[in-house]
Short mmCIF file of N, CA, C and O in Angstrom, two decimals:
data_model
loop_
_atom_site.label_atom_id
_atom_site.label_comp_id
_atom_site.label_asym_id
_atom_site.label_seq_id
_atom_site.Cartn_x
_atom_site.Cartn_y
_atom_site.Cartn_z
N UNK V 1 -10.42 -5.82 12.37
CA UNK V 1 -9.54 -6.50 13.29
C UNK V 1 -8.20 -5.81 13.26
O UNK V 1 -7.67 -5.50 12.23
N UNK V 2 -7.66 -5.56 14.45
CA UNK V 2 -6.31 -5.04 14.54
C UNK V 2 -5.38 -6.13 14.99
O UNK V 2 -5.62 -6.80 15.99
N UNK V 3 -4.38 -6.33 14.20
CA UNK V 3 -3.41 -7.43 14.45
C UNK V 3 -2.39 -6.96 15.49
O UNK V 3 -1.81 -5.89 15.35
N UNK V 4 -2.18 -7.75 16.53
CA UNK V 4 -1.17 -7.47 17.50
C UNK V 4 0.16 -7.90 16.92
O UNK V 4 0.28 -9.04 16.42
N UNK V 5 1.18 -7.07 16.97
CA UNK V 5 2.46 -7.41 16.40
C UNK V 5 3.58 -6.65 17.21
O UNK V 5 3.31 -5.68 17.87
N UNK V 6 4.77 -7.20 17.12
CA UNK V 6 5.91 -6.51 17.71
C UNK V 6 7.09 -6.69 16.77
O UNK V 6 7.18 -7.61 15.99
N UNK V 7 8.04 -5.76 16.89
CA UNK V 7 9.23 -5.69 16.05
C UNK V 7 10.44 -5.92 16.94
O UNK V 7 10.58 -5.25 17.94
N UNK V 8 11.28 -6.88 16.56
CA UNK V 8 12.51 -7.14 17.28
C UNK V 8 13.65 -6.90 16.27
O UNK V 8 13.69 -7.48 15.21
N UNK V 9 14.57 -6.00 16.66
CA UNK V 9 15.67 -5.67 15.75
C UNK V 9 16.99 -6.04 16.44
O UNK V 9 17.09 -6.02 17.67
N UNK V 10 17.97 -6.33 15.61
CA UNK V 10 19.30 -6.62 16.12
C UNK V 10 20.32 -6.00 15.18
O UNK V 10 20.30 -6.27 13.99
N UNK V 11 21.17 -5.17 15.70
CA UNK V 11 22.22 -4.55 14.92
C UNK V 11 21.79 -3.30 14.13
O UNK V 11 22.54 -2.82 13.35
N UNK V 12 20.60 -2.83 14.38
CA UNK V 12 20.11 -1.65 13.68
C UNK V 12 18.87 -1.08 14.38
O UNK V 12 18.30 -1.71 15.24
N UNK V 13 18.52 0.10 13.96
CA UNK V 13 17.25 0.74 14.40
C UNK V 13 16.40 0.97 13.18
O UNK V 13 16.86 1.42 12.16
N UNK V 14 15.11 0.66 13.28
CA UNK V 14 14.22 0.86 12.13
C UNK V 14 13.99 2.35 11.85
O UNK V 14 13.67 3.11 12.76
N UNK V 15 14.17 2.77 10.62
CA UNK V 15 13.93 4.17 10.24
C UNK V 15 12.47 4.37 9.87
O UNK V 15 11.69 3.42 9.82
N UNK V 16 12.09 5.60 9.63
CA UNK V 16 10.69 5.94 9.37
C UNK V 16 10.11 5.26 8.15
O UNK V 16 8.97 4.82 8.17
N UNK V 17 10.90 5.16 7.10
CA UNK V 17 10.41 4.51 5.86
C UNK V 17 10.11 3.05 6.12
O UNK V 17 9.09 2.53 5.66
N UNK V 18 10.95 2.38 6.87
CA UNK V 18 10.71 0.98 7.18
C UNK V 18 9.51 0.82 8.11
O UNK V 18 8.73 -0.08 7.89
N UNK V 19 9.33 1.71 9.04
CA UNK V 19 8.16 1.64 9.93
C UNK V 19 6.82 1.78 9.13
O UNK V 19 5.89 1.07 9.37
N UNK V 20 6.80 2.75 8.20
CA UNK V 20 5.57 2.94 7.41
C UNK V 20 5.31 1.75 6.50
O UNK V 20 4.18 1.31 6.33
N UNK V 21 6.39 1.16 5.94
CA UNK V 21 6.24 -0.02 5.10
C UNK V 21 5.74 -1.19 5.90
O UNK V 21 4.85 -1.93 5.46
N UNK V 22 6.24 -1.35 7.14
CA UNK V 22 5.74 -2.41 8.04
C UNK V 22 4.26 -2.25 8.30
O UNK V 22 3.48 -3.20 8.20
N UNK V 23 3.84 -1.05 8.62
CA UNK V 23 2.44 -0.78 8.95
C UNK V 23 1.54 -1.02 7.72
O UNK V 23 0.44 -1.58 7.88
N UNK V 24 2.00 -0.67 6.52
CA UNK V 24 1.20 -0.90 5.31
C UNK V 24 1.02 -2.40 5.03
O UNK V 24 -0.08 -2.90 4.78
N UNK V 25 2.11 -3.16 5.14
CA UNK V 25 2.04 -4.61 4.86
C UNK V 25 1.26 -5.32 5.94
O UNK V 25 0.55 -6.31 5.66
N UNK V 26 1.36 -4.88 7.19
CA UNK V 26 0.62 -5.53 8.27
C UNK V 26 -0.88 -5.26 8.08
O UNK V 26 -1.72 -6.11 8.37
N UNK V 27 -1.24 -4.06 7.60
CA UNK V 27 -2.63 -3.79 7.31
C UNK V 27 -3.13 -4.72 6.20
O UNK V 27 -4.30 -5.16 6.22
N UNK V 28 -2.28 -5.06 5.23
CA UNK V 28 -2.64 -6.00 4.20
C UNK V 28 -2.89 -7.38 4.79
O UNK V 28 -3.80 -8.11 4.39
N UNK V 29 -2.05 -7.79 5.74
CA UNK V 29 -2.22 -9.08 6.43
C UNK V 29 -3.55 -9.11 7.19
O UNK V 29 -4.19 -10.13 7.26
N UNK V 30 -3.89 -7.98 7.80
CA UNK V 30 -5.13 -7.92 8.61
C UNK V 30 -6.37 -8.30 7.79
O UNK V 30 -7.28 -8.94 8.32
N UNK V 31 -6.37 -7.89 6.54
CA UNK V 31 -7.55 -8.21 5.71
C UNK V 31 -7.70 -9.71 5.50
O UNK V 31 -8.81 -10.20 5.35
N UNK V 32 -6.59 -10.45 5.49
CA UNK V 32 -6.63 -11.88 5.28
C UNK V 32 -6.88 -12.67 6.59
O UNK V 32 -7.14 -13.84 6.55
N UNK V 33 -6.80 -11.95 7.71
CA UNK V 33 -7.00 -12.60 9.01
C UNK V 33 -8.26 -12.24 9.68
O UNK V 33 -8.45 -12.54 10.87
N UNK V 34 -9.20 -11.63 8.99
CA UNK V 34 -10.42 -11.10 9.65
C UNK V 34 -11.32 -12.23 10.22
O UNK V 34 -12.13 -11.97 11.13
N UNK V 35 -11.19 -13.46 9.77
CA UNK V 35 -12.07 -14.52 10.24
C UNK V 35 -11.50 -15.26 11.43
O UNK V 35 -12.15 -16.11 12.01
N UNK V 36 -10.25 -14.92 11.82
CA UNK V 36 -9.66 -15.53 12.99
C UNK V 36 -9.93 -14.65 14.20
O UNK V 36 -10.09 -13.45 14.04
N UNK V 37 -10.03 -15.20 15.41
CA UNK V 37 -10.27 -14.37 16.61
C UNK V 37 -9.05 -13.44 16.83
O UNK V 37 -7.91 -13.86 16.78
N UNK V 38 -9.36 -12.18 17.06
CA UNK V 38 -8.30 -11.17 17.15
C UNK V 38 -7.39 -11.38 18.37
O UNK V 38 -6.22 -10.99 18.34
N UNK V 39 -7.91 -11.95 19.43
CA UNK V 39 -7.09 -12.13 20.60
C UNK V 39 -6.18 -13.35 20.51
O UNK V 39 -5.26 -13.51 21.31
N UNK V 40 -6.35 -14.17 19.48
CA UNK V 40 -5.55 -15.39 19.33
C UNK V 40 -4.52 -15.29 18.19
O UNK V 40 -3.81 -16.25 17.89
N UNK V 41 -4.39 -14.11 17.58
CA UNK V 41 -3.47 -13.94 16.45
C UNK V 41 -2.38 -12.95 16.86
O UNK V 41 -2.65 -11.86 17.41
N UNK V 42 -1.13 -13.32 16.58
CA UNK V 42 -0.01 -12.43 16.92
C UNK V 42 1.10 -12.59 15.86
O UNK V 42 1.39 -13.69 15.42
N UNK V 43 1.70 -11.46 15.45
CA UNK V 43 2.77 -11.48 14.47
C UNK V 43 4.03 -10.94 15.14
O UNK V 43 4.00 -9.88 15.78
N UNK V 44 5.14 -11.63 14.96
CA UNK V 44 6.44 -11.14 15.40
C UNK V 44 7.31 -10.92 14.19
O UNK V 44 7.50 -11.83 13.36
N UNK V 45 7.82 -9.72 14.09
CA UNK V 45 8.72 -9.33 12.99
C UNK V 45 10.13 -9.21 13.55
O UNK V 45 10.39 -8.41 14.47
N UNK V 46 11.06 -9.99 13.02
CA UNK V 46 12.44 -9.95 13.48
C UNK V 46 13.32 -9.43 12.36
O UNK V 46 13.28 -9.98 11.24
N UNK V 47 14.05 -8.37 12.61
CA UNK V 47 14.91 -7.72 11.61
C UNK V 47 16.33 -7.72 12.17
O UNK V 47 16.59 -7.16 13.22
N UNK V 48 17.24 -8.35 11.43
CA UNK V 48 18.62 -8.46 11.90
C UNK V 48 19.58 -8.02 10.81
O UNK V 48 19.44 -8.43 9.63
N UNK V 49 20.56 -7.20 11.19
CA UNK V 49 21.61 -6.76 10.25
C UNK V 49 22.85 -7.52 10.54
O UNK V 49 23.25 -7.69 11.69
N UNK V 50 23.49 -8.02 9.49
CA UNK V 50 24.77 -8.75 9.65
C UNK V 50 25.83 -7.78 10.16
O UNK V 50 25.90 -6.66 9.68
N UNK V 51 26.63 -8.18 11.17
CA UNK V 51 27.55 -7.23 11.77
C UNK V 51 28.71 -6.79 10.88
O UNK V 51 29.20 -5.66 11.09
N UNK V 52 29.09 -7.55 9.89
CA UNK V 52 30.29 -7.17 9.13
C UNK V 52 30.03 -6.76 7.67
O UNK V 52 30.93 -6.27 7.04
N UNK V 53 28.87 -7.02 7.19
CA UNK V 53 28.56 -6.60 5.81
C UNK V 53 27.11 -6.10 5.73
O UNK V 53 26.36 -6.30 6.68
N UNK V 54 26.75 -5.51 4.63
CA UNK V 54 25.42 -5.00 4.45
C UNK V 54 24.48 -6.13 3.99
O UNK V 54 24.40 -6.43 2.81
N UNK V 55 23.91 -6.80 4.96
CA UNK V 55 23.02 -7.94 4.69
C UNK V 55 21.99 -7.98 5.78
O UNK V 55 22.33 -7.90 6.98
N UNK V 56 20.73 -8.16 5.42
CA UNK V 56 19.63 -8.13 6.38
C UNK V 56 18.85 -9.44 6.31
O UNK V 56 18.66 -9.97 5.22
N UNK V 57 18.42 -9.90 7.48
CA UNK V 57 17.57 -11.08 7.54
C UNK V 57 16.28 -10.70 8.18
O UNK V 57 16.27 -10.10 9.24
N UNK V 58 15.17 -11.07 7.51
CA UNK V 58 13.83 -10.79 8.01
C UNK V 58 13.17 -12.14 8.33
O UNK V 58 13.22 -13.06 7.54
N UNK V 59 12.64 -12.23 9.54
CA UNK V 59 11.88 -13.41 9.92
C UNK V 59 10.53 -13.00 10.47
O UNK V 59 10.42 -12.13 11.32
N UNK V 60 9.47 -13.60 9.90
CA UNK V 60 8.13 -13.32 10.34
C UNK V 60 7.54 -14.61 10.94
O UNK V 60 7.68 -15.68 10.37
N UNK V 61 6.93 -14.46 12.12
CA UNK V 61 6.28 -15.61 12.78
C UNK V 61 4.85 -15.18 13.10
O UNK V 61 4.62 -14.23 13.88
N UNK V 62 3.89 -15.83 12.46
CA UNK V 62 2.48 -15.56 12.67
C UNK V 62 1.87 -16.69 13.47
O UNK V 62 1.83 -17.83 13.01
N UNK V 63 1.42 -16.35 14.66
CA UNK V 63 0.77 -17.36 15.52
C UNK V 63 -0.74 -17.28 15.34
O UNK V 63 -1.35 -16.25 15.62
N UNK V 64 -1.28 -18.38 14.90
CA UNK V 64 -2.74 -18.52 14.70
C UNK V 64 -3.28 -19.56 15.69
O UNK V 64 -2.48 -20.33 16.25
N UNK V 65 -4.57 -19.62 15.93
CA UNK V 65 -5.11 -20.61 16.83
C UNK V 65 -4.77 -22.08 16.43
O UNK V 65 -4.52 -22.92 17.26
N UNK V 66 -4.70 -22.33 15.12
CA UNK V 66 -4.50 -23.70 14.68
C UNK V 66 -3.10 -24.01 14.22
O UNK V 66 -2.72 -25.15 14.07
N UNK V 67 -2.27 -22.99 14.01
CA UNK V 67 -0.96 -23.20 13.44
C UNK V 67 -0.03 -22.03 13.76
O UNK V 67 -0.46 -20.98 14.22
N UNK V 68 1.27 -22.24 13.47
CA UNK V 68 2.29 -21.22 13.51
C UNK V 68 2.91 -21.18 12.15
O UNK V 68 3.46 -22.14 11.66
N UNK V 69 2.83 -19.99 11.49
CA UNK V 69 3.43 -19.85 10.13
C UNK V 69 4.69 -18.99 10.23
O UNK V 69 4.70 -18.03 10.95
N UNK V 70 5.71 -19.43 9.54
CA UNK V 70 6.97 -18.69 9.55
C UNK V 70 7.47 -18.44 8.15
O UNK V 70 7.22 -19.20 7.21
N UNK V 71 8.18 -17.31 8.00
CA UNK V 71 8.73 -16.92 6.72
C UNK V 71 10.06 -16.24 7.01
O UNK V 71 10.11 -15.33 7.86
N UNK V 72 11.12 -16.62 6.32
CA UNK V 72 12.44 -15.99 6.49
C UNK V 72 12.99 -15.64 5.13
O UNK V 72 13.05 -16.45 4.21
N UNK V 73 13.42 -14.41 4.99
CA UNK V 73 14.03 -13.95 3.73
C UNK V 73 15.23 -13.07 4.09
O UNK V 73 15.30 -12.47 5.19
N UNK V 74 16.18 -12.90 3.21
CA UNK V 74 17.33 -12.07 3.45
C UNK V 74 17.72 -11.38 2.13
O UNK V 74 17.33 -11.78 1.04
N UNK V 75 18.49 -10.30 2.29
CA UNK V 75 18.93 -9.57 1.14
C UNK V 75 19.74 -8.34 1.54
O UNK V 75 19.86 -8.01 2.74
N UNK V 76 20.30 -7.62 0.58
CA UNK V 76 21.13 -6.45 0.87
C UNK V 76 20.31 -5.24 1.32
O UNK V 76 20.89 -4.30 1.87
N UNK V 77 19.02 -5.23 1.05
CA UNK V 77 18.14 -4.11 1.41
C UNK V 77 17.00 -4.67 2.21
O UNK V 77 16.35 -5.63 1.79
N UNK V 78 16.64 -4.05 3.36
CA UNK V 78 15.55 -4.66 4.19
C UNK V 78 14.20 -4.57 3.59
O UNK V 78 13.36 -5.46 3.85
N UNK V 79 13.88 -3.51 2.82
CA UNK V 79 12.51 -3.36 2.31
C UNK V 79 12.13 -4.43 1.30
O UNK V 79 11.04 -5.04 1.43
N UNK V 80 12.92 -4.73 0.27
CA UNK V 80 12.55 -5.85 -0.63
C UNK V 80 12.52 -7.20 0.06
O UNK V 80 11.68 -8.03 -0.25
N UNK V 81 13.44 -7.40 1.02
CA UNK V 81 13.44 -8.67 1.76
C UNK V 81 12.15 -8.80 2.59
O UNK V 81 11.57 -9.88 2.67
N UNK V 82 11.70 -7.71 3.16
CA UNK V 82 10.44 -7.71 3.95
C UNK V 82 9.28 -7.98 3.03
O UNK V 82 8.37 -8.77 3.38
N UNK V 83 9.28 -7.36 1.84
CA UNK V 83 8.17 -7.63 0.85
C UNK V 83 8.12 -9.13 0.51
O UNK V 83 7.03 -9.68 0.47
N UNK V 84 9.25 -9.71 0.22
CA UNK V 84 9.28 -11.15 -0.15
C UNK V 84 8.83 -12.01 1.04
O UNK V 84 8.14 -13.00 0.84
N UNK V 85 9.18 -11.64 2.25
CA UNK V 85 8.77 -12.38 3.41
C UNK V 85 7.25 -12.33 3.62
O UNK V 85 6.62 -13.31 3.93
N UNK V 86 6.68 -11.13 3.40
CA UNK V 86 5.24 -10.97 3.53
C UNK V 86 4.51 -11.80 2.47
O UNK V 86 3.52 -12.49 2.75
N UNK V 87 5.02 -11.77 1.20
CA UNK V 87 4.42 -12.52 0.16
C UNK V 87 4.45 -14.03 0.43
O UNK V 87 3.49 -14.75 0.20
N UNK V 88 5.56 -14.51 0.97
CA UNK V 88 5.71 -15.92 1.32
C UNK V 88 4.74 -16.27 2.44
O UNK V 88 4.09 -17.35 2.42
N UNK V 89 4.57 -15.39 3.39
CA UNK V 89 3.64 -15.63 4.51
C UNK V 89 2.21 -15.64 4.00
O UNK V 89 1.39 -16.47 4.44
N UNK V 90 1.85 -14.77 3.04
CA UNK V 90 0.52 -14.75 2.48
C UNK V 90 0.23 -16.05 1.69
O UNK V 90 -0.89 -16.58 1.76
N UNK V 91 1.23 -16.58 1.02
CA UNK V 91 1.08 -17.86 0.30
C UNK V 91 0.83 -18.97 1.28
O UNK V 91 -0.06 -19.82 1.09
N UNK V 92 1.61 -19.00 2.37
CA UNK V 92 1.37 -20.03 3.40
C UNK V 92 0.04 -19.92 4.02
O UNK V 92 -0.64 -20.91 4.26
N UNK V 93 -0.41 -18.67 4.22
CA UNK V 93 -1.73 -18.46 4.86
C UNK V 93 -2.85 -18.93 3.93
O UNK V 93 -3.82 -19.49 4.37
N UNK V 94 -2.71 -18.68 2.60
CA UNK V 94 -3.75 -19.12 1.69
C UNK V 94 -3.80 -20.65 1.65
O UNK V 94 -4.91 -21.24 1.56
N UNK V 95 -2.68 -21.33 1.74
CA UNK V 95 -2.67 -22.80 1.77
C UNK V 95 -3.33 -23.32 3.04
O UNK V 95 -4.17 -24.25 3.03
N UNK V 96 -3.04 -22.66 4.18
CA UNK V 96 -3.64 -23.07 5.46
C UNK V 96 -5.16 -22.82 5.45
O UNK V 96 -5.93 -23.72 5.85
N UNK V 97 -5.59 -21.68 4.94
CA UNK V 97 -7.06 -21.44 4.90
C UNK V 97 -7.76 -22.38 3.96
O UNK V 97 -8.88 -22.82 4.27
N UNK V 98 -7.09 -22.76 2.87
CA UNK V 98 -7.70 -23.74 1.98
C UNK V 98 -7.81 -25.09 2.66
O UNK V 98 -8.82 -25.80 2.51
N UNK V 99 -6.81 -25.46 3.44
CA UNK V 99 -6.86 -26.73 4.13
C UNK V 99 -7.92 -26.71 5.25
O UNK V 99 -8.62 -27.69 5.48
N UNK V 100 -8.06 -25.56 5.92
CA UNK V 100 -9.08 -25.45 6.97
C UNK V 100 -10.48 -25.54 6.42
O UNK V 100 -11.41 -26.06 7.06
N UNK V 101 -10.68 -25.01 5.19
CA UNK V 101 -11.98 -25.08 4.53
C UNK V 101 -12.24 -26.41 3.90
O UNK V 101 -13.32 -26.67 3.38
N UNK V 102 -11.21 -27.25 3.79
CA UNK V 102 -11.30 -28.53 3.12
C UNK V 102 -11.65 -28.37 1.64
O UNK V 102 -12.55 -29.08 1.15
N UNK V 103 -11.00 -27.44 0.99
CA UNK V 103 -11.38 -27.13 -0.40
C UNK V 103 -11.05 -28.31 -1.35
O UNK V 103 -11.65 -28.43 -2.38
N UNK V 104 -10.14 -29.16 -0.94
CA UNK V 104 -9.86 -30.30 -1.80
C UNK V 104 -11.03 -31.26 -1.87
O UNK V 104 -11.17 -32.01 -2.83
N UNK V 105 -11.88 -31.27 -0.88
CA UNK V 105 -13.08 -32.10 -0.85
C UNK V 105 -14.22 -31.52 -1.65
O UNK V 105 -15.25 -32.16 -1.85
N UNK V 106 -14.09 -30.26 -2.07
CA UNK V 106 -15.18 -29.59 -2.78
C UNK V 106 -15.30 -29.94 -4.25
O UNK V 106 -16.27 -29.64 -4.88
N UNK V 107 -14.27 -30.55 -4.80
CA UNK V 107 -14.24 -30.82 -6.23
C UNK V 107 -15.46 -31.65 -6.64
O UNK V 107 -15.80 -32.63 -5.99
N UNK V 108 -16.08 -31.25 -7.67
CA UNK V 108 -17.29 -31.89 -8.15
C UNK V 108 -16.95 -33.25 -8.77
O UNK V 108 -15.94 -33.38 -9.47
N UNK V 109 -17.79 -34.15 -8.56
CA UNK V 109 -17.68 -35.45 -9.19
C UNK V 109 -18.26 -35.31 -10.58
O UNK V 109 -19.36 -34.79 -10.75
N UNK V 110 -17.56 -35.81 -11.60
CA UNK V 110 -18.06 -35.67 -12.96
C UNK V 110 -19.38 -36.43 -13.09
O UNK V 110 -19.51 -37.56 -12.65
N UNK V 111 -20.34 -35.76 -13.68
CA UNK V 111 -21.66 -36.40 -13.80
C UNK V 111 -21.60 -37.49 -14.89
O UNK V 111 -20.98 -37.32 -15.91
N UNK V 112 -22.29 -38.54 -14.62
CA UNK V 112 -22.28 -39.68 -15.56
C UNK V 112 -23.44 -39.52 -16.55
O UNK V 112 -24.56 -39.16 -16.12
N UNK V 113 -23.20 -39.81 -17.75
CA UNK V 113 -24.26 -39.80 -18.76
C UNK V 113 -24.69 -41.23 -18.99
O UNK V 113 -23.89 -42.14 -19.20
N UNK V 114 -25.98 -41.48 -18.89
CA UNK V 114 -26.52 -42.84 -19.09
C UNK V 114 -27.17 -43.00 -20.43
O UNK V 114 -27.56 -42.16 -21.11
#
């Protein structure tokens, strides 16, 4: 599955290292999204630089058929902030997939000894 995504930047232009890091992390996301229909999944990456100081805000919005997941992180360097945002999005996705599978209902009932 190839994930459709777009990058929105404000106050900066993404350099080559940032582009390759984005593509690597998005490929990691694709492996977790293979059971969703590819035409119904979209990721928006928003990267904003503070105008007066060296501070970056990363916002990820993942649109799925059943939900919209968001993750926002900030920091003085865009790459670690992007890594933290991806990790937070993956955690949210694992919680959502667990809820969709109803894993809480799977717990075994303790067998009774008579």
